[in-house]
PDB file of C-alpha atoms in Angstrom:
ATOM      1  CA  MET N  56     -39.934  -2.659 -33.845  1.00  0.00           C
ATOM      2  CA  LYS N  57     -37.713  -5.131 -33.431  1.00  0.00           C
ATOM      3  CA  LEU N  58     -39.409  -7.743 -35.100  1.00  0.00           C
ATOM      4  CA  LEU N  59     -40.202  -5.043 -38.037  1.00  0.00           C
ATOM      5  CA  CYS N  60     -36.231  -4.962 -38.042  1.00  0.00           C
ATOM      6  CA  GLN N  61     -35.586  -8.327 -38.364  1.00  0.00           C
ATOM      7  CA  ILE N  62     -38.035  -9.430 -41.073  1.00  0.00           C
ATOM      8  CA  SER N  63     -37.382  -6.051 -42.909  1.00  0.00           C
ATOM      9  CA  LYS N  64     -34.518  -7.983 -45.712  1.00  0.00           C
ATOM     10  CA  SER N  65     -32.950  -3.797 -45.810  1.00  0.00           C
ATOM     11  CA  GLY N  66     -33.703  -3.006 -43.004  1.00  0.00           C
ATOM     12  CA  ILE N  67     -35.852   0.291 -41.760  1.00  0.00           C
ATOM     13  CA  ILE N  68     -35.225   3.924 -42.819  1.00  0.00           C
ATOM     14  CA  ASN N  69     -36.326   6.852 -40.696  1.00  0.00           C
ATOM     15  CA  ILE N  70     -36.417  10.737 -41.593  1.00  0.00           C
ATOM     16  CA  HIS N  71     -36.013  13.260 -38.635  1.00  0.00           C
ATOM     17  CA  GLY N  72     -35.738  16.934 -38.769  1.00  0.00           C
ATOM     18  CA  SER N  73     -32.964  17.686 -37.308  1.00  0.00           C
ATOM     19  CA  LEU N  74     -28.936  17.455 -37.836  1.00  0.00           C
ATOM     20  CA  LEU N  75     -28.693  14.397 -35.842  1.00  0.00           C
ATOM     21  CA  PRO N  76     -27.397  13.861 -33.040  1.00  0.00           C
ATOM     22  CA  ARG N  77     -28.241  17.174 -32.430  1.00  0.00           C
ATOM     23  CA  TRP N  78     -32.585  17.102 -31.293  1.00  0.00           C
ATOM     24  CA  ARG N  79     -33.126  13.078 -30.962  1.00  0.00           C
ATOM     25  CA  GLY N  80     -36.938  13.182 -29.599  1.00  0.00           C
ATOM     26  CA  ALA N  81     -40.230  14.018 -30.335  1.00  0.00           C
ATOM     27  CA  ALA N  82     -40.210  17.943 -31.227  1.00  0.00           C
ATOM     28  CA  PRO N  83     -36.965  18.540 -33.160  1.00  0.00           C
ATOM     29  CA  ILE N  84     -37.777  21.427 -34.823  1.00  0.00           C
ATOM     30  CA  ALA N  85     -39.665  23.594 -32.105  1.00  0.00           C
ATOM     31  CA  HIS N  86     -36.311  22.731 -30.040  1.00  0.00           C
ATOM     32  CA  ALA N  87     -34.092  24.197 -32.564  1.00  0.00           C
ATOM     33  CA  ILE N  88     -36.372  27.268 -32.892  1.00  0.00           C
ATOM     34  CA  TYR N  89     -36.788  27.730 -28.961  1.00  0.00           C
ATOM     35  CA  ASN N  90     -32.646  27.326 -28.338  1.00  0.00           C
ATOM     36  CA  ARG N  91     -31.858  29.769 -30.983  1.00  0.00           C
ATOM     37  CA  ASP N  92     -30.514  27.438 -33.612  1.00  0.00           C
ATOM     38  CA  LYS N  93     -29.725  29.493 -37.168  1.00  0.00           C
ATOM     39  CA  VAL N  94     -29.601  26.178 -38.887  1.00  0.00           C
ATOM     40  CA  THR N  95     -31.431  22.884 -38.595  1.00  0.00           C
ATOM     41  CA  GLY N  96     -31.830  20.201 -41.309  1.00  0.00           C
ATOM     42  CA  ILE N  97     -33.277  16.869 -42.030  1.00  0.00           C
ATOM     43  CA  THR N  98     -31.486  13.673 -41.630  1.00  0.00           C
ATOM     44  CA  ILE N  99     -31.909  10.386 -43.196  1.00  0.00           C
ATOM     45  CA  MET N 100     -30.908   7.324 -40.859  1.00  0.00           C
ATOM     46  CA  LYS N 101     -31.409   3.534 -40.558  1.00  0.00           C
ATOM     47  CA  ILE N 102     -33.600   2.146 -37.536  1.00  0.00           C
ATOM     48  CA  LYS N 103     -32.160   0.299 -34.884  1.00  0.00           C
ATOM     49  CA  PRO N 104     -34.662  -1.993 -32.673  1.00  0.00           C
ATOM     50  CA  LYS N 105     -35.738  -0.057 -29.486  1.00  0.00           C
ATOM     51  CA  HIS N 106     -33.629   3.417 -30.452  1.00  0.00           C
ATOM     52  CA  PHE N 107     -35.272   5.789 -33.159  1.00  0.00           C
ATOM     53  CA  ASP N 108     -32.653   8.374 -33.177  1.00  0.00           C
ATOM     54  CA  ILE N 109     -29.310   7.028 -33.182  1.00  0.00           C
ATOM     55  CA  GLY N 110     -29.132   4.655 -36.434  1.00  0.00           C
ATOM     56  CA  GLU N 111     -26.371   5.071 -38.949  1.00  0.00           C
ATOM     57  CA  ILE N 112     -26.669   8.004 -40.909  1.00  0.00           C
ATOM     58  CA  LEU N 113     -27.368   7.951 -44.600  1.00  0.00           C
ATOM     59  CA  MET N 114     -27.636  11.555 -45.585  1.00  0.00           C
ATOM     60  CA  LYS N 115     -28.128  14.681 -44.018  1.00  0.00           C
ATOM     61  CA  ARG N 116     -28.891  18.271 -45.566  1.00  0.00           C
ATOM     62  CA  GLU N 117     -28.804  21.765 -43.685  1.00  0.00           C
ATOM     63  CA  ILE N 118     -31.701  23.991 -43.619  1.00  0.00           C
ATOM     64  CA  PRO N 119     -31.784  27.391 -42.615  1.00  0.00           C
ATOM     65  CA  ILE N 120     -33.890  28.798 -39.785  1.00  0.00           C
ATOM     66  CA  PRO N 121     -35.993  31.624 -40.968  1.00  0.00           C
ATOM     67  CA  GLU N 122     -35.927  34.673 -38.482  1.00  0.00           C
ATOM     68  CA  HIS N 123     -39.659  34.925 -37.516  1.00  0.00           C
ATOM     69  CA  VAL N 124     -40.884  31.751 -38.635  1.00  0.00           C
ATOM     70  CA  THR N 125     -42.758  28.892 -36.343  1.00  0.00           C
ATOM     71  CA  ALA N 126     -42.315  25.290 -35.922  1.00  0.00           C
ATOM     72  CA  LEU N 127     -45.335  24.652 -38.207  1.00  0.00           C
ATOM     73  CA  GLU N 128     -44.243  27.352 -40.921  1.00  0.00           C
ATOM     74  CA  LEU N 129     -40.749  25.722 -40.755  1.00  0.00           C
ATOM     75  CA  GLY N 130     -41.978  22.002 -41.280  1.00  0.00           C
ATOM     76  CA  HIS N 131     -43.638  22.735 -44.189  1.00  0.00           C
ATOM     77  CA  ILE N 132     -40.631  24.477 -45.882  1.00  0.00           C
ATOM     78  CA  MET N 133     -38.618  21.282 -44.754  1.00  0.00           C
ATOM     79  CA  ALA N 134     -41.513  18.756 -45.160  1.00  0.00           C
ATOM     80  CA  PRO N 135     -40.589  18.721 -49.611  1.00  0.00           C
ATOM     81  CA  ILE N 136     -37.169  18.559 -48.816  1.00  0.00           C
ATOM     82  CA  GLY N 137     -37.233  15.860 -46.846  1.00  0.00           C
ATOM     83  CA  ALA N 138     -39.789  13.470 -49.644  1.00  0.00           C
ATOM     84  CA  ASP N 139     -36.989  14.417 -52.019  1.00  0.00           C
ATOM     85  CA  MET N 140     -34.272  13.127 -49.649  1.00  0.00           C
ATOM     86  CA  VAL N 141     -36.383   9.549 -48.945  1.00  0.00           C
ATOM     87  CA  ILE N 142     -37.541   9.558 -53.055  1.00  0.00           C
ATOM     88  CA  GLU N 143     -32.970   9.951 -53.637  1.00  0.00           C
ATOM     89  CA  THR N 144     -32.015   7.911 -50.669  1.00  0.00           C
ATOM     90  CA  LEU N 145     -34.313   4.944 -51.674  1.00  0.00           C
ATOM     91  CA  SER N 146     -32.777   5.677 -55.558  1.00  0.00           C
ATOM     92  CA  ASP N 147     -29.160   4.603 -53.943  1.00  0.00           C
ATOM     93  CA  LEU N 148     -30.122   2.815 -50.958  1.00  0.00           C
ATOM     94  CA  VAL N 149     -27.128  -0.334 -51.583  1.00  0.00           C
ATOM     95  CA  ASN N 150     -24.653   2.616 -52.326  1.00  0.00           C
ATOM     96  CA  LEU N 151     -25.467   4.883 -49.241  1.00  0.00           C
ATOM     97  CA  GLU N 152     -25.992   1.631 -46.698  1.00  0.00           C
ATOM     98  CA  ASN N 153     -21.981   1.281 -47.867  1.00  0.00           C
ATOM     99  CA  LYS N 154     -20.800   5.058 -46.724  1.00  0.00           C
ATOM    100  CA  ALA N 155     -23.651   4.831 -43.874  1.00  0.00           C
ATOM    101  CA  VAL N 156     -21.812   6.866 -40.649  1.00  0.00           C
ATOM    102  CA  GLU N 157     -22.097   6.483 -37.303  1.00  0.00           C
ATOM    103  CA  GLN N 158     -23.428   9.418 -34.882  1.00  0.00           C
ATOM    104  CA  PRO N 159     -21.500  10.443 -32.475  1.00  0.00           C
ATOM    105  CA  SER N 160     -21.861  10.757 -29.211  1.00  0.00           C
ATOM    106  CA  GLU N 161     -20.162  13.947 -29.174  1.00  0.00           C
ATOM    107  CA  GLY N 162     -23.027  17.199 -29.767  1.00  0.00           C
ATOM    108  CA  ALA N 163     -26.282  15.101 -28.644  1.00  0.00           C
ATOM    109  CA  THR N 164     -29.197  16.631 -27.394  1.00  0.00           C
ATOM    110  CA  ARG N 165     -32.563  15.742 -26.443  1.00  0.00           C
ATOM    111  CA  ALA N 166     -36.134  17.474 -27.949  1.00  0.00           C
ATOM    112  CA  PRO N 167     -38.203  16.097 -25.647  1.00  0.00           C
ATOM    113  CA  LYS N 168     -42.130  15.769 -26.895  1.00  0.00           C
ATOM    114  CA  ILE N 169     -44.045  19.091 -26.050  1.00  0.00           C
ATOM    115  CA  LYS N 170     -46.046  19.650 -22.659  1.00  0.00           C
ATOM    116  CA  GLU N 171     -48.625  22.040 -22.055  1.00  0.00           C
ATOM    117  CA  SER N 172     -46.061  23.758 -19.369  1.00  0.00           C
ATOM    118  CA  MET N 173     -44.074  24.431 -22.156  1.00  0.00           C
ATOM    119  CA  GLY N 174     -46.607  27.714 -23.115  1.00  0.00           C
ATOM    120  CA  CYS N 175     -46.515  28.651 -19.009  1.00  0.00           C
ATOM    121  CA  VAL N 176     -45.371  32.804 -19.401  1.00  0.00           C
ATOM    122  CA  ASP N 177     -43.205  34.325 -17.199  1.00  0.00           C
ATOM    123  CA  PHE N 178     -43.020  37.783 -17.681  1.00  0.00           C
ATOM    124  CA  GLU N 179     -40.843  38.472 -14.871  1.00  0.00           C
ATOM    125  CA  ASN N 180     -38.418  36.387 -15.599  1.00  0.00           C
ATOM    126  CA  GLN N 181     -38.583  36.160 -19.561  1.00  0.00           C
ATOM    127  CA  GLY N 182     -37.621  38.712 -22.132  1.00  0.00           C
ATOM    128  CA  CYS N 183     -39.167  39.663 -25.239  1.00  0.00           C
ATOM    129  CA  ASP N 184     -36.679  37.503 -26.986  1.00  0.00           C
ATOM    130  CA  ASP N 185     -37.487  34.724 -24.575  1.00  0.00           C
ATOM    131  CA  VAL N 186     -40.817  35.016 -24.890  1.00  0.00           C
ATOM    132  CA  TYR N 187     -41.419  35.366 -28.587  1.00  0.00           C
ATOM    133  CA  ARG N 188     -39.003  32.131 -29.513  1.00  0.00           C
ATOM    134  CA  GLN N 189     -41.155  30.279 -26.848  1.00  0.00           C
ATOM    135  CA  TYR N 190     -44.197  31.535 -28.737  1.00  0.00           C
ATOM    136  CA  ARG N 191     -42.903  30.247 -32.125  1.00  0.00           C
ATOM    137  CA  ALA N 192     -41.734  27.559 -31.032  1.00  0.00           C
ATOM    138  CA  PHE N 193     -44.837  26.015 -28.969  1.00  0.00           C
ATOM    139  CA  CYS N 194     -47.395  27.752 -29.883  1.00  0.00           C
ATOM    140  CA  ASP N 195     -48.746  25.527 -32.939  1.00  0.00           C
ATOM    141  CA  LYS N 196     -48.999  22.399 -30.135  1.00  0.00           C
ATOM    142  CA  VAL N 197     -49.727  24.265 -26.597  1.00  0.00           C
ATOM    143  CA  SER N 198     -51.208  27.455 -25.742  1.00  0.00           C
ATOM    144  CA  MET N 199     -49.107  30.385 -24.629  1.00  0.00           C
ATOM    145  CA  ILE N 200     -50.926  31.211 -21.384  1.00  0.00           C
ATOM    146  CA  ALA N 201     -50.793  32.782 -18.030  1.00  0.00           C
ATOM    147  CA  ALA N 202     -52.751  33.863 -14.699  1.00  0.00           C
ATOM    148  CA  PHE N 203     -54.788  37.165 -14.082  1.00  0.00           C
ATOM    149  CA  GLY N 204     -55.766  36.542 -10.609  1.00  0.00           C
ATOM    150  CA  GLU N 205     -58.377  33.952 -10.586  1.00  0.00           C
ATOM    151  CA  LEU N 206     -58.828  34.185 -14.509  1.00  0.00           C
ATOM    152  CA  GLU N 207     -56.594  31.922 -16.880  1.00  0.00           C
ATOM    153  CA  VAL N 208     -55.692  34.255 -20.601  1.00  0.00           C
ATOM    154  CA  LYS N 209     -54.340  32.214 -23.440  1.00  0.00           C
ATOM    155  CA  PHE N 210     -52.801  34.705 -25.698  1.00  0.00           C
ATOM    156  CA  LEU N 211     -52.595  34.828 -29.803  1.00  0.00           C
ATOM    157  CA  ASP N 212     -51.019  36.539 -32.714  1.00  0.00           C
ATOM    158  CA  MET N 213     -48.135  37.664 -30.632  1.00  0.00           C
ATOM    159  CA  LYS N 214     -45.873  40.738 -32.360  1.00  0.00           C
ATOM    160  CA  LEU N 215     -42.359  41.714 -31.425  1.00  0.00           C
ATOM    161  CA  CYS N 216     -43.111  46.351 -32.049  1.00  0.00           C
ATOM    162  CA  ASP N 217     -40.185  49.302 -32.304  1.00  0.00           C
ATOM    163  CA  LEU N 218     -41.693  51.587 -29.507  1.00  0.00           C
ATOM    164  CA  ASP N 219     -40.658  54.931 -29.633  1.00  0.00           C
ATOM    165  CA  THR N 220     -40.670  57.906 -26.936  1.00  0.00           C
ATOM    166  CA  ASP N 221     -44.315  58.310 -28.107  1.00  0.00           C
ATOM    167  CA  PHE N 222     -45.667  54.719 -26.069  1.00  0.00           C
ATOM    168  CA  TYR N 223     -43.242  55.033 -22.843  1.00  0.00           C
ATOM    169  CA  SER N 224     -45.225  58.758 -22.854  1.00  0.00           C
ATOM    170  CA  LEU N 225     -48.430  57.250 -23.073  1.00  0.00           C
ATOM    171  CA  ILE N 226     -47.094  54.378 -20.045  1.00  0.00           C
ATOM    172  CA  GLN N 227     -46.353  57.321 -18.026  1.00  0.00           C
ATOM    173  CA  THR N 228     -50.027  58.721 -18.755  1.00  0.00           C
ATOM    174  CA  HIS N 229     -51.712  55.972 -18.280  1.00  0.00           C
ATOM    175  CA  PHE N 230     -50.100  54.426 -14.955  1.00  0.00           C
ATOM    176  CA  GLY N 231     -48.676  57.795 -13.678  1.00  0.00           C
ATOM    177  CA  ILE N 232     -45.071  56.240 -13.060  1.00  0.00           C
ATOM    178  CA  SER N 233     -42.214  55.678 -16.032  1.00  0.00           C
ATOM    179  CA  ASP N 234     -41.822  52.684 -17.592  1.00  0.00           C
ATOM    180  CA  LYS N 235     -38.876  51.344 -15.667  1.00  0.00           C
ATOM    181  CA  ASP N 236     -41.252  51.812 -12.378  1.00  0.00           C
ATOM    182  CA  LEU N 237     -43.536  49.204 -13.777  1.00  0.00           C
ATOM    183  CA  PRO N 238     -43.323  45.762 -13.281  1.00  0.00           C
ATOM    184  CA  ALA N 239     -43.351  42.905 -15.307  1.00  0.00           C
ATOM    185  CA  GLY N 240     -46.584  41.401 -16.293  1.00  0.00           C
ATOM    186  CA  SER N 241     -47.994  44.962 -16.592  1.00  0.00           C
ATOM    187  CA  ILE N 242     -50.662  45.514 -18.985  1.00  0.00           C
ATOM    188  CA  PHE N 243     -51.499  48.425 -21.302  1.00  0.00           C
ATOM    189  CA  CYS N 244     -53.962  48.317 -24.200  1.00  0.00           C
ATOM    190  CA  TYR N 245     -51.849  49.854 -27.039  1.00  0.00           C
ATOM    191  CA  LYS N 246     -55.231  51.102 -29.184  1.00  0.00           C
ATOM    192  CA  LEU N 247     -52.907  52.754 -31.933  1.00  0.00           C
ATOM    193  CA  LYS N 248     -51.243  49.181 -33.173  1.00  0.00           C
ATOM    194  CA  LYS N 249     -54.574  46.895 -31.644  1.00  0.00           C
ATOM    195  CA  LEU N 250     -52.567  44.735 -29.428  1.00  0.00           C
ATOM    196  CA  LEU N 251     -52.282  44.387 -26.091  1.00  0.00           C
ATOM    197  CA  MET N 252     -48.905  44.969 -24.738  1.00  0.00           C
ATOM    198  CA  VAL N 253     -47.549  43.109 -21.208  1.00  0.00           C
ATOM    199  CA  LYS N 254     -43.942  43.705 -19.918  1.00  0.00           C
ATOM    200  CA  CYS N 255     -41.137  41.542 -19.650  1.00  0.00           C
ATOM    201  CA  LYS N 256     -38.446  42.217 -17.953  1.00  0.00           C
ATOM    202  CA  ASP N 257     -36.336  43.692 -20.471  1.00  0.00           C
ATOM    203  CA  GLY N 258     -39.378  45.164 -22.620  1.00  0.00           C
ATOM    204  CA  TRP N 259     -42.796  45.069 -23.864  1.00  0.00           C
ATOM    205  CA  VAL N 260     -44.366  41.805 -26.033  1.00  0.00           C
ATOM    206  CA  GLY N 261     -47.444  42.479 -27.847  1.00  0.00           C
ATOM    207  CA  PHE N 262     -50.803  40.206 -28.315  1.00  0.00           C
ATOM    208  CA  GLY N 263     -53.518  40.815 -30.946  1.00  0.00           C
ATOM    209  CA  LYS N 264     -55.610  38.273 -29.744  1.00  0.00           C
ATOM    210  CA  ILE N 265     -56.473  37.231 -26.367  1.00  0.00           C
ATOM    211  CA  ILE N 266     -58.917  34.363 -24.920  1.00  0.00           C
ATOM    212  CA  VAL N 267     -60.170  34.327 -21.775  1.00  0.00           C
ATOM    213  CA  ARG N 268     -61.210  31.725 -18.914  1.00  0.00           C
ATOM    214  CA  SER N 269     -63.641  32.595 -16.239  1.00  0.00           C
ATOM    215  CA  LYS N 270     -66.167  30.504 -14.443  1.00  0.00           C
ATOM    216  CA  SER N 271     -68.579  30.678 -17.770  1.00  0.00           C
ATOM    217  CA  GLY N 272     -65.853  29.143 -19.769  1.00  0.00           C
ATOM    218  CA  TRP N 273     -63.356  30.633 -22.734  1.00  0.00           C
ATOM    219  CA  THR N 274     -64.044  33.969 -24.544  1.00  0.00           C
ATOM    220  CA  GLU N 275     -61.592  35.340 -27.434  1.00  0.00           C
ATOM    221  CA  LEU N 276     -61.478  39.267 -26.755  1.00  0.00           C
ATOM    222  CA  ARG N 277     -60.184  42.018 -28.165  1.00  0.00           C
ATOM    223  CA  PRO N 278     -57.187  43.682 -26.982  1.00  0.00           C
ATOM    224  CA  ALA N 279     -59.491  46.924 -26.303  1.00  0.00           C
ATOM    225  CA  ASP N 280     -61.797  44.521 -24.914  1.00  0.00           C
ATOM    226  CA  PHE N 281     -59.254  43.297 -21.762  1.00  0.00           C
ATOM    227  CA  ASN N 282     -60.013  46.741 -20.375  1.00  0.00           C
ATOM    228  CA  VAL N 283     -63.059  46.135 -18.798  1.00  0.00           C
ATOM    229  CA  TYR N 284     -60.649  43.521 -16.299  1.00  0.00           C
ATOM    230  CA  LEU N 285     -58.565  46.142 -15.775  1.00  0.00           C
ATOM    231  CA  LYS N 286     -61.142  49.724 -14.706  1.00  0.00           C
ATOM    232  CA  ASN N 287     -61.232  48.503 -11.402  1.00  0.00           C
ATOM    233  CA  ASP N 288     -57.013  48.371 -10.498  1.00  0.00           C
ATOM    234  CA  LYS N 289     -54.857  49.333 -13.907  1.00  0.00           C
ATOM    235  CA  HIS N 290     -52.059  48.014 -12.194  1.00  0.00           C
ATOM    236  CA  LYS N 291     -52.932  44.008 -11.830  1.00  0.00           C
ATOM    237  CA  ILE N 292     -50.763  42.410 -13.574  1.00  0.00           C
ATOM    238  CA  PHE N 293     -50.575  38.685 -15.399  1.00  0.00           C
ATOM    239  CA  THR N 294     -48.650  36.114 -13.116  1.00  0.00           C
ATOM    240  CA  VAL N 295     -47.285  32.891 -13.800  1.00  0.00           C
ATOM    241  CA  HIS N 296     -49.537  30.065 -14.238  1.00  0.00           C
ATOM    242  CA  GLN N 297     -50.296  26.986 -11.980  1.00  0.00           C
ATOM    243  CA  LEU N 298     -49.657  24.485 -14.643  1.00  0.00           C
ATOM    244  CA  SER N 299     -45.652  26.070 -14.830  1.00  0.00           C
ATOM    245  CA  LYS N 300     -45.286  23.539 -11.461  1.00  0.00           C
ATOM    246  CA  LEU N 301     -46.432  20.370 -13.914  1.00  0.00           C
ATOM    247  CA  LYS N 302     -43.384  18.625 -15.048  1.00  0.00           C
TER     248      LYS N 302
END
């Protein structure tokens, strides 16, 4: 990179998917969603040797984050805006370089590369919103995963549900105890919504598809099919996958 900077007469510019200096790093869109940001954006900046995300800013543009968007979907929204910004920058490069602004150190945050462990769901310690943000931020890159005894379970097609008294009556009938007495990680196949419901520390979330790994390999199941794993003990729960221990 240092050599490229030296041989390039006009230097090198880079497009970054955040409003720098916020979310410097490899996964700015995902971390913006995960951390409840309402607005993100695109920054066009100059490149310094060995330092991709700290160069002088040539142009910035804010982009609102839709409420239920995933990182992949937000990336698709941002891509054409970023392309237009690159063309705009190149068309007025000399003027923009004269007005370039140094990045402040205040407000700088890191957006590290997404790792498999970021998909591990801890229903006992995460609320519904925590799991939903995790899903939206990381599901396009890593699997949302938990343990079920010796099995591994991946969660797809997540839904937030408005649950009424009929749902909690079903819970009482199915488990024989009230919702407030059930531990986080409890599982209920909600036939009306065709969802596998899992209890978090502050409520229930639903998944439209699940993939189970046993000794024979991975098998995709409909929510109702998971009942076969609960027939001997409907009180079994999801626990944190061992991947969560990896940093």
